[in-house]
Coordinates of C-alpha atoms in Angstrom, one line a residue:
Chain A
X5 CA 123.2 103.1 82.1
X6 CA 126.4 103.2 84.1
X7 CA 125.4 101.6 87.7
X8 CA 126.9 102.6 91.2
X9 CA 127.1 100.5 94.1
X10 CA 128.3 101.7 97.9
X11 CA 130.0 100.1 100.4
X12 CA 128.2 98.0 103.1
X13 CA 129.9 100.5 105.5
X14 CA 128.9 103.8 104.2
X15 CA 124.8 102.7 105.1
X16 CA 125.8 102.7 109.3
X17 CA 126.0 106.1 108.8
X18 CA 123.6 107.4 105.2
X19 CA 121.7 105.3 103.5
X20 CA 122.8 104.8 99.5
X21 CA 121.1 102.3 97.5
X22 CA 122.6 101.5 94.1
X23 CA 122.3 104.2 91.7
X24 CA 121.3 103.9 87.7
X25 CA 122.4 107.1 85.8
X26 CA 123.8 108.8 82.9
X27 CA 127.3 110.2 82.7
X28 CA 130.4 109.6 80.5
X29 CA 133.0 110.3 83.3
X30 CA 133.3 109.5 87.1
X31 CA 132.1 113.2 87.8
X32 CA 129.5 113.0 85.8
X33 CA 127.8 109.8 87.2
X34 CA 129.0 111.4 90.9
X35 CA 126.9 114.6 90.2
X36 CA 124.0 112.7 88.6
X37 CA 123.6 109.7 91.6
X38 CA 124.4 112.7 94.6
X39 CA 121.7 115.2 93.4
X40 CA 119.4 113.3 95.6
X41 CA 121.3 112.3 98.3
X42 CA 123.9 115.3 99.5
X43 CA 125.0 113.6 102.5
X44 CA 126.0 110.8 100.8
X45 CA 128.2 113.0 98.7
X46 CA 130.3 114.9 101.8
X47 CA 130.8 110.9 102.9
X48 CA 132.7 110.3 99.8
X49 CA 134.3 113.6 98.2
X50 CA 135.7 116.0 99.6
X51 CA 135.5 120.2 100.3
X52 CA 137.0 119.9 96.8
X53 CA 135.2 117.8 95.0
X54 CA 138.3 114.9 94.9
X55 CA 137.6 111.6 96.4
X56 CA 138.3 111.3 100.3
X57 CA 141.9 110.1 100.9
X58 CA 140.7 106.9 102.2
X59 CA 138.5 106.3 100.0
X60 CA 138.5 104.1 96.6
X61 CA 136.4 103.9 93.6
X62 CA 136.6 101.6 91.0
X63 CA 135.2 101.5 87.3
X64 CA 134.5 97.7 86.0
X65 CA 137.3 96.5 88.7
X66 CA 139.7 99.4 87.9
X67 CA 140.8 101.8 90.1
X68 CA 140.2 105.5 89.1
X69 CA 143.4 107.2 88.0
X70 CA 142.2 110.4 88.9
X71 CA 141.1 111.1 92.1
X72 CA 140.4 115.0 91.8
X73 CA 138.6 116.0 88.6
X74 CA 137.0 112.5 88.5
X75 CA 137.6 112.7 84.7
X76 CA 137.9 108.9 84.1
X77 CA 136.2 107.2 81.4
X78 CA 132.7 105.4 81.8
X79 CA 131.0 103.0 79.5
X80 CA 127.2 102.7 79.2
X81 CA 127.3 99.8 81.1
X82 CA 129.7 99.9 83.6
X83 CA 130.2 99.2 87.4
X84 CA 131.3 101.7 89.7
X85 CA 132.5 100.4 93.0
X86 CA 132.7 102.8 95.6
X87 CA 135.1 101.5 98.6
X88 CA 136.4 102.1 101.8
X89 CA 140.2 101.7 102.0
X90 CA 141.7 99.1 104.2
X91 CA 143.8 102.5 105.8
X92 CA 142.2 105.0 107.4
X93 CA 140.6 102.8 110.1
Chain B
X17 CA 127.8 121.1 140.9
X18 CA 126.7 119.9 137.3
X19 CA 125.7 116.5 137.5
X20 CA 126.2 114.7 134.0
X21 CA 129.0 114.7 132.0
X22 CA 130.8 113.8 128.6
X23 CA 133.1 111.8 127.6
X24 CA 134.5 112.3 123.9
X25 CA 137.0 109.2 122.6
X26 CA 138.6 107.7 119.9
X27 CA 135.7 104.8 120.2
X28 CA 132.6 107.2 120.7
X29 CA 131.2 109.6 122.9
X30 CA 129.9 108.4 126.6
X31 CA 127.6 110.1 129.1
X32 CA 127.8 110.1 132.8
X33 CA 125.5 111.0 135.5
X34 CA 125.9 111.4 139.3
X35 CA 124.6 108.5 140.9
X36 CA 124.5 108.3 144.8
X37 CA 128.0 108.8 145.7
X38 CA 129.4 108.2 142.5
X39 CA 129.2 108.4 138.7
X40 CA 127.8 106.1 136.4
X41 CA 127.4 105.5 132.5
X42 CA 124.0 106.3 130.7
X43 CA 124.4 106.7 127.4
X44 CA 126.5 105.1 124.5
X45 CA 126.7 107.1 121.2
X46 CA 128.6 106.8 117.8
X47 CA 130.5 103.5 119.0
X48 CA 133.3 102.8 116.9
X49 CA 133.9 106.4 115.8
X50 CA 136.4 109.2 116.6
X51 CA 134.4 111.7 118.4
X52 CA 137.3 114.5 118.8
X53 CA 134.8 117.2 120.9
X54 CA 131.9 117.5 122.2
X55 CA 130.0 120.5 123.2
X56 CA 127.3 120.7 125.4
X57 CA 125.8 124.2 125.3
X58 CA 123.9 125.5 128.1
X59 CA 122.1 128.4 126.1
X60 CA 120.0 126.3 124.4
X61 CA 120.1 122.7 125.8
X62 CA 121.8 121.0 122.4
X63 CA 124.1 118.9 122.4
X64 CA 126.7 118.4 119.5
X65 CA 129.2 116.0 119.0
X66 CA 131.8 116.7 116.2
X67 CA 133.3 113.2 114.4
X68 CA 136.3 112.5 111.9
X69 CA 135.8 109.7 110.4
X70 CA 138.8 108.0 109.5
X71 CA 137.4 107.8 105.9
X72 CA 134.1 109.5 105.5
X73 CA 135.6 113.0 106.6
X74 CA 134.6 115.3 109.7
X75 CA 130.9 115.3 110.4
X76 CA 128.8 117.1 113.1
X77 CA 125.8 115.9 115.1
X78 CA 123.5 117.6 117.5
X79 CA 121.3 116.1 120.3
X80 CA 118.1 117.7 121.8
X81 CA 117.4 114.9 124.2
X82 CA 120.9 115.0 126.5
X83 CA 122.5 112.3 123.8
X84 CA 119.3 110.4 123.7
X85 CA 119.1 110.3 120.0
X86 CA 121.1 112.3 117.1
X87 CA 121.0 114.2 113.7
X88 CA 123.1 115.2 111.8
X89 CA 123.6 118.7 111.0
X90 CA 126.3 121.2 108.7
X91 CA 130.1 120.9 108.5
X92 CA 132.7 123.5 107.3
X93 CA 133.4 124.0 104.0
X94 CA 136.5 125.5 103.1
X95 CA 136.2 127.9 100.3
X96 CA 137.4 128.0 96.4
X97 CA 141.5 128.4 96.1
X98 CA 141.2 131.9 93.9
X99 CA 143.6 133.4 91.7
X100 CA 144.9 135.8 94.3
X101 CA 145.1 133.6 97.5
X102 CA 148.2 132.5 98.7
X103 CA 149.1 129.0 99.9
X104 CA 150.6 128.6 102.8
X105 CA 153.4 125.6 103.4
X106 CA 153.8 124.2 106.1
X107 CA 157.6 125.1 107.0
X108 CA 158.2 122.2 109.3
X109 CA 157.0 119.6 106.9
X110 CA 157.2 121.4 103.4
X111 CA 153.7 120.2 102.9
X112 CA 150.8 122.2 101.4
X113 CA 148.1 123.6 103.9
X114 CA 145.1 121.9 101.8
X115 CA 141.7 124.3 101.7
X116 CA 139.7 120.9 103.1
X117 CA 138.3 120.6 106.0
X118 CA 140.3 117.7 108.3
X119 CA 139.3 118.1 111.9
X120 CA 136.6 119.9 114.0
X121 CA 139.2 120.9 116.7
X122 CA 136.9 123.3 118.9
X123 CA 133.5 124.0 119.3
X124 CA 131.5 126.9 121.1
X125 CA 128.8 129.2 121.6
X126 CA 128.1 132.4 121.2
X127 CA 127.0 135.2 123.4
X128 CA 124.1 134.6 125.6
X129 CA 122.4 137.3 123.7
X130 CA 122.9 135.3 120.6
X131 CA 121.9 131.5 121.0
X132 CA 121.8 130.5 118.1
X133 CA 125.3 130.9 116.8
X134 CA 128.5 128.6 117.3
X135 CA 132.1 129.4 116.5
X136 CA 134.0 126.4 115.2
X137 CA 137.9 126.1 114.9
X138 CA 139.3 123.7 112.3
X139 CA 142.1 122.0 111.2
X140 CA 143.9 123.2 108.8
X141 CA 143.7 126.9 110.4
X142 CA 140.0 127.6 109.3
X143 CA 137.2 129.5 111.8
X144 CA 133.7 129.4 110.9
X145 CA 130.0 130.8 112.2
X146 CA 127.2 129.1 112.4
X147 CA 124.1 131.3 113.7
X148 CA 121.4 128.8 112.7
X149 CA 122.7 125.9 115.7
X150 CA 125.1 124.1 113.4
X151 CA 122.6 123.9 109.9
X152 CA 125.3 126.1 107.9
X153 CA 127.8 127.6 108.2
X154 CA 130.6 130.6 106.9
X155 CA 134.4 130.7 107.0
X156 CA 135.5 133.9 108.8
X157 CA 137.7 134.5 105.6
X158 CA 138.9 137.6 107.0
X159 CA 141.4 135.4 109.3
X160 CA 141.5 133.0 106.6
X161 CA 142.8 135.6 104.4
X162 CA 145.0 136.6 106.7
X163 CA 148.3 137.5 105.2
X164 CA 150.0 136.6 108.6
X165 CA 148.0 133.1 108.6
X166 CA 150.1 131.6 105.9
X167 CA 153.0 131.7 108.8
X168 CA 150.6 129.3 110.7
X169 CA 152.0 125.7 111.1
X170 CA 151.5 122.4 112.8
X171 CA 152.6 121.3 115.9
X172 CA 151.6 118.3 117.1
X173 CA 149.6 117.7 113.9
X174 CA 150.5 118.4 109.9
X175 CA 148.5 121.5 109.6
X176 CA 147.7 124.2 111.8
X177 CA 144.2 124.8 114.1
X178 CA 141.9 126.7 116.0
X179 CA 141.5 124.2 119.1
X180 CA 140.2 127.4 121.8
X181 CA 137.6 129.8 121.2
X182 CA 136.6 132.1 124.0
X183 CA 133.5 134.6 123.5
X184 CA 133.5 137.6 125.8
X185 CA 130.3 137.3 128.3
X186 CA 130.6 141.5 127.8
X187 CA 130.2 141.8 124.5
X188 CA 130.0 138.7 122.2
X189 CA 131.8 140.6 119.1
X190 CA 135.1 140.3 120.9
X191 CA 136.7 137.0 120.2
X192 CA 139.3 135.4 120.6
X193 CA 141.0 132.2 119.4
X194 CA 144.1 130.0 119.7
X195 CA 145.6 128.8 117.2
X196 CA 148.5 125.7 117.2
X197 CA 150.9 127.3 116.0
X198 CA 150.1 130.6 115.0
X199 CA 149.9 132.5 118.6
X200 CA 146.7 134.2 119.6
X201 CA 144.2 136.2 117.8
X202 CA 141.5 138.6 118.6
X203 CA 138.6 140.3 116.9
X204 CA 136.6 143.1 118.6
X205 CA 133.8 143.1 115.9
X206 CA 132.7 140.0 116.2
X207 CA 135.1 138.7 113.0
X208 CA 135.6 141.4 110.9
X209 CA 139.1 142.2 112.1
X210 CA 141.6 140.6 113.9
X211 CA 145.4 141.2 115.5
X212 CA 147.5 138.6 117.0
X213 CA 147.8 139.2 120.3
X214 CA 150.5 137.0 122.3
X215 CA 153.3 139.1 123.0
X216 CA 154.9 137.6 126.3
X217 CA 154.8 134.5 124.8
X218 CA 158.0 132.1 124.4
X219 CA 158.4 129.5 121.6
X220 CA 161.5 128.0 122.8
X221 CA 161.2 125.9 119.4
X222 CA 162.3 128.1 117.1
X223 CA 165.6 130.5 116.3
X224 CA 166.4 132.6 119.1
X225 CA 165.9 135.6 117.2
X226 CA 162.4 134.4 116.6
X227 CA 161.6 133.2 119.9
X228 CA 158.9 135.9 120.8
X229 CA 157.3 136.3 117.5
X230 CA 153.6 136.5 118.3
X231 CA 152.8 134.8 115.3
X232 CA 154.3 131.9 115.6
X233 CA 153.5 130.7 119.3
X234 CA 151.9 127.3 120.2
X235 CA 149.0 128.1 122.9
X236 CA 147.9 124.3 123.8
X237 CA 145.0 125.4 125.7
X238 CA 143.6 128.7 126.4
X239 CA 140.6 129.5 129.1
X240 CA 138.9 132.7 129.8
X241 CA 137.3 133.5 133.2
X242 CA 133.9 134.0 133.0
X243 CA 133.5 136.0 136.3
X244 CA 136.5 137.8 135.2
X245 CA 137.3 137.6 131.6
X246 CA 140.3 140.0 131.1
X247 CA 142.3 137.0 133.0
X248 CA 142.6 134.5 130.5
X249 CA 145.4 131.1 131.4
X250 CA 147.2 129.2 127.9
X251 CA 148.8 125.9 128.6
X252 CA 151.8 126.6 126.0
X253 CA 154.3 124.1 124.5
X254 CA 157.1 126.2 126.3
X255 CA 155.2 126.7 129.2
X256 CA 151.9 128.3 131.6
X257 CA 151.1 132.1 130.5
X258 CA 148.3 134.5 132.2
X259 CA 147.4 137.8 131.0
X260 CA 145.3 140.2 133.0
X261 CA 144.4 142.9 130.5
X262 CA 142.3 141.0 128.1
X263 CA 145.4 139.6 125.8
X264 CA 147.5 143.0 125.0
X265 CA 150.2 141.0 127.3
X266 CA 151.4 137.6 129.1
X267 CA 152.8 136.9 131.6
X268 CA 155.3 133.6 131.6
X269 CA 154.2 131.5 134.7
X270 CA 157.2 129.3 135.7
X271 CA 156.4 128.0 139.3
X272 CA 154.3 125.2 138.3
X273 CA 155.3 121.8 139.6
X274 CA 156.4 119.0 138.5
X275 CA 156.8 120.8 135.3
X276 CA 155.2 123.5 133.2
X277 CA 154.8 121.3 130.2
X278 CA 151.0 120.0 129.1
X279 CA 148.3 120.6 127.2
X280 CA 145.3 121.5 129.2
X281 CA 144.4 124.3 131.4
X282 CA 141.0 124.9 133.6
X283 CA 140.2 128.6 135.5
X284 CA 137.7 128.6 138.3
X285 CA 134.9 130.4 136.8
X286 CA 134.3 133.1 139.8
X287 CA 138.5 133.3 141.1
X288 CA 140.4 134.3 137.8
X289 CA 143.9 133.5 140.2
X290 CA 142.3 129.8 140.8
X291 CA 143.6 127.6 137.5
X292 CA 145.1 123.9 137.1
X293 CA 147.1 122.2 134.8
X294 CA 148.1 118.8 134.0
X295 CA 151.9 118.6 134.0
X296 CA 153.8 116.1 131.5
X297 CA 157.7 115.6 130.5
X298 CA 157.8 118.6 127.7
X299 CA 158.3 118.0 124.1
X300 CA 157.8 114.6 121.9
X301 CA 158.1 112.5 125.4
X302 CA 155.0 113.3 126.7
X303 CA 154.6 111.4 129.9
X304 CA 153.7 112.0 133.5
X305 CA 156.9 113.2 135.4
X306 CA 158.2 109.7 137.3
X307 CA 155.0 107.4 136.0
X308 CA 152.8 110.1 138.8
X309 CA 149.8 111.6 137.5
X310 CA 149.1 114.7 139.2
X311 CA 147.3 118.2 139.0
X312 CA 148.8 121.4 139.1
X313 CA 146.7 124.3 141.2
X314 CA 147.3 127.8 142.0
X315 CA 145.3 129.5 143.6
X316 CA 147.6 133.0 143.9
X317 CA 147.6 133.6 140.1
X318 CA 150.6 131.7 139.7
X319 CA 152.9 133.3 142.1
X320 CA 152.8 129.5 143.7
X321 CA 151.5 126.3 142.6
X322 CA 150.4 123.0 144.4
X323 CA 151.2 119.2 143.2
X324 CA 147.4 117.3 143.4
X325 CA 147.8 113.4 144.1
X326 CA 145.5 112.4 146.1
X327 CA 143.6 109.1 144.8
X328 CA 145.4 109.4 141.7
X329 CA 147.9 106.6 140.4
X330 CA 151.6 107.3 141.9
X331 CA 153.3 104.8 140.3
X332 CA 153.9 103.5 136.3
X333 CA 151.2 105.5 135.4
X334 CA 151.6 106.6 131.5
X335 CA 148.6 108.8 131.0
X336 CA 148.3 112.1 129.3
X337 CA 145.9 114.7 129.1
X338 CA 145.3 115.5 126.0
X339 CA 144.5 120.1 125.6
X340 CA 139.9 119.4 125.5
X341 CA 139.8 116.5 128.2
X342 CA 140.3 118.2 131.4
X343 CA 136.9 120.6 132.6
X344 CA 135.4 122.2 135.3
X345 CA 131.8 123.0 136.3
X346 CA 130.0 126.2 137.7
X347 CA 130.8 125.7 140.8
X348 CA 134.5 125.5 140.4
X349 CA 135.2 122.4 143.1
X350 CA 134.0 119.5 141.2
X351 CA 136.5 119.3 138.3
X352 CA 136.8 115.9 135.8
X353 CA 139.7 114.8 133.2
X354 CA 140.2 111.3 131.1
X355 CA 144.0 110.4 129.4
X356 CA 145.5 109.0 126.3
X357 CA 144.9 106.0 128.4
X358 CA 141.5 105.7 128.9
X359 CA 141.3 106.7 132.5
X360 CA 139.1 109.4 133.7
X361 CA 138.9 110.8 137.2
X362 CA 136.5 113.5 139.2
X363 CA 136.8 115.2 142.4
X364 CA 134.4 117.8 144.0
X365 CA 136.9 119.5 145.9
X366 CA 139.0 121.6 143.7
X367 CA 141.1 118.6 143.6
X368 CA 142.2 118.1 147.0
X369 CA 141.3 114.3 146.2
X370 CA 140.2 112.5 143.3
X371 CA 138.2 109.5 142.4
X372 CA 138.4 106.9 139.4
X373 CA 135.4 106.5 137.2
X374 CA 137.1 104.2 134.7
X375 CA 140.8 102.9 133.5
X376 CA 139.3 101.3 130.8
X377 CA 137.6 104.3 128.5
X378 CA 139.3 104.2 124.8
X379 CA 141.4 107.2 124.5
X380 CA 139.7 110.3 125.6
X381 CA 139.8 113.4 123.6
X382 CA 137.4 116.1 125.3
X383 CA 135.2 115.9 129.0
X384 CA 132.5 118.7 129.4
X385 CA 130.0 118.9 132.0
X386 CA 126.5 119.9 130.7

């Protein structure tokens, strides 16, 4: 199962240990690792679902290409990184 | 005189009590973090705190212990972009108005009769309702939807917002709201309806033939009397404006001195004629007239205006007030305002003399006593 680690930053505010779930895109691993943990979600996505403009996810060191439907490809075992930007400080 | 207040900054939210002759810090909250307002609300006791994190989004927490400890509560949500809706561009930029929440810009409550509910004012342009103390909350989509709110635009900031929100202690369904830049609006049934109402306003930044388009107007900072609430004072990009009849006109106030530029405006709560403004150079320079902070009071509705300096820095002094960080308490004499700066001064004489509580605050978004 595709595995989801948070930035260090993200706990000082809600706490999100590593998730294990199913899901063949971004969205789908998002949806499955936030159903327990709304607050963690409005941290990283936005009113629209997309990912916060200073925010950055990666899949198995990539970058996502897209940052609004979430629609990028994940493999049974990947890594999903999810970052804070260096902007937006 | 109220005896504590807050401090709302680009490094966190501070709380200070009178102390003997003077005033002192007590609490230290959300260090690090932009805390843009903060809204101490006497109905009930709660205190919230509204943050926008420079990349975790806008968030809002609430205190029942005077800042002692937090939780975290609802935010906003704009809703779904439907077929039908209409975007709005912003015409000085070109750039979409996004349906996302960026910024709580102001925070209030409700009617005494109704404790439970706040009104919040976003940015980009949104109002919403909580009547649950800040767990959820709806958009007032009937401004929203708005065809004249897609004329809204920036001013200082990309996208339009709702920075005042004053409830009518007569009857809380009448509200009214400021909006940068899209004038003045008012809804008698508690947010069902609305009209713009800012006629007698100038926006000097636009065509001439456009000038007094109520629609378009940039209110900085708009206050409502309590003891009389059909005088109402805006601190406006182009200048100070009163109205007497509740909004259906304004009057351009052009006797302040040093100038009628700024961005925040206080009323004495029981003299609707008693106000005082901040004055700055106008437009994008935005400094105190020669390096001088001072405080502009009338205390004949206008029809005169005097220059405040006492114990205030008179010399290479660069602060500004931004339109949330200047307030006064119930008793209308003891007054308190911070600057881009990190200053922040009190007096408790209407502002016949001031004092210095700190030069050394980060920059300072909002002060409420509470």
């Amino acid at each position: 199962m595709p595995t989801v680690f948070f930035t260090e930053n993200l706990q000082r505010h809600v706490v999100c240990p590593p998730g294990r779930v199913t899901g063949g895109t971004v969205r789908d691993v998002f949806d499955a690792v936030f159903v327990d943990n709304e607050r963690a979600r409005g941290y990283v996505l936005d009113d629209r679902g997309g990912v916060r403009r200073h925010m950055a996810v990666f899949v198995d060191g990539e970058p996502i290409v897209d940052r609004v439907a979430l629609s990028d490809r994940v493999g049974v075992d990947s890594e999903i990184f999810i970052m804070q930007a260096l902007s937006g400080g | 005189m109220s005896d504590r207040f807050f401090v709302a900054t680009r490094k966190g939210l501070f709380r200070f009590d009178r102390q003997g002759a003077g005033w002192a810090m007590t609490n230290r909250s959300f260090l690090g973090d932009p805390v843009y307002i903060v809204f101490p609300d006497k109905r009930t006791g709660l205190i919230y705190a509204a943050i926008t994190h420079g990349h975790f989004g806008t968030k809002l927490h609430r205190s029942g212990d005077g800042g002692d400890t937090w939780e975290e509560c609802g935010v906003p949500t704009y809703p779904e972009l439907g077929p039908g809706d209409q975007e709005a561009v912003n015409p000085m930029s070109g750039k979409k108005v996004p349906w996302n929440l960026e910024l709580i810009w102001s925070l209030e409550g409700g009617g005494v009769d109704e404790p439970d509910t706040l009104w919040c004012g976003t940015v980009p342009g949104g109002l919403f309702r909580s009547k649950d103390r800040g767990a959820s909350w709806e958009m007032i989509e009937s401004l929203w939807r708005n065809p004249e709110r897609v004329r809204w635009f920036g001013g200082g900031l990309d996208y339009p917002g709702i920075h005042s929100i004053c409830v009518d202690p007569r009857d809380s369904r009448r509200v009214l709201v400021g909006v940068s830049c899209g004038g003045v609006w008012v809804t008698q049934d508690g947010g069902a309806t609305w009209k713009c109402k800012a006629d007698g306003m100038r926006a000097a930044y636009m065509p001439p033939d456009q000038a007094g388009d109520p629609g378009i107007q940039d209110p900085h900072c708009m206050v409502q009397c309590p003891s009389a609430p059909d005088t109402m004072w805006v601190q406006h990009h182009n200048g100070v404006f009163r109205t007497v009849d509740g909004a259906a006109s304004w009057q351009e106030i052009t006797t302040v001195e040093p100038s009628v530029f700024g961005f925040a405006v206080a009323v004495h709560p029981d003299d609707p004629d008693v106000a005082w403004t901040i004055p700055a150079i106008k437009d994008e320079v935005r400094i105190p007239v020669e390096g001088k902070v001072v405080v502009a009071r009338t205390r004949d509705g206008g029809q005169s205006f005097e220059v405040l300096r006492n114990g205030l820095p008179q010399s290479d002094a660069y602060d500004l007030t931004f339109r949330h960080a200047l307030d006064v308490d119930e008793s209308g004499e003891r007054l308190a305002f911070g600057s881009t700066t990190g200053s922040l001064w009190t007096t408790d004489d209407g502002g016949d003399s001031w004092a210095t509580v700190s030069v050394n605050l980060p920059p300072v978004y909002c002060v409420r006593f509470g």
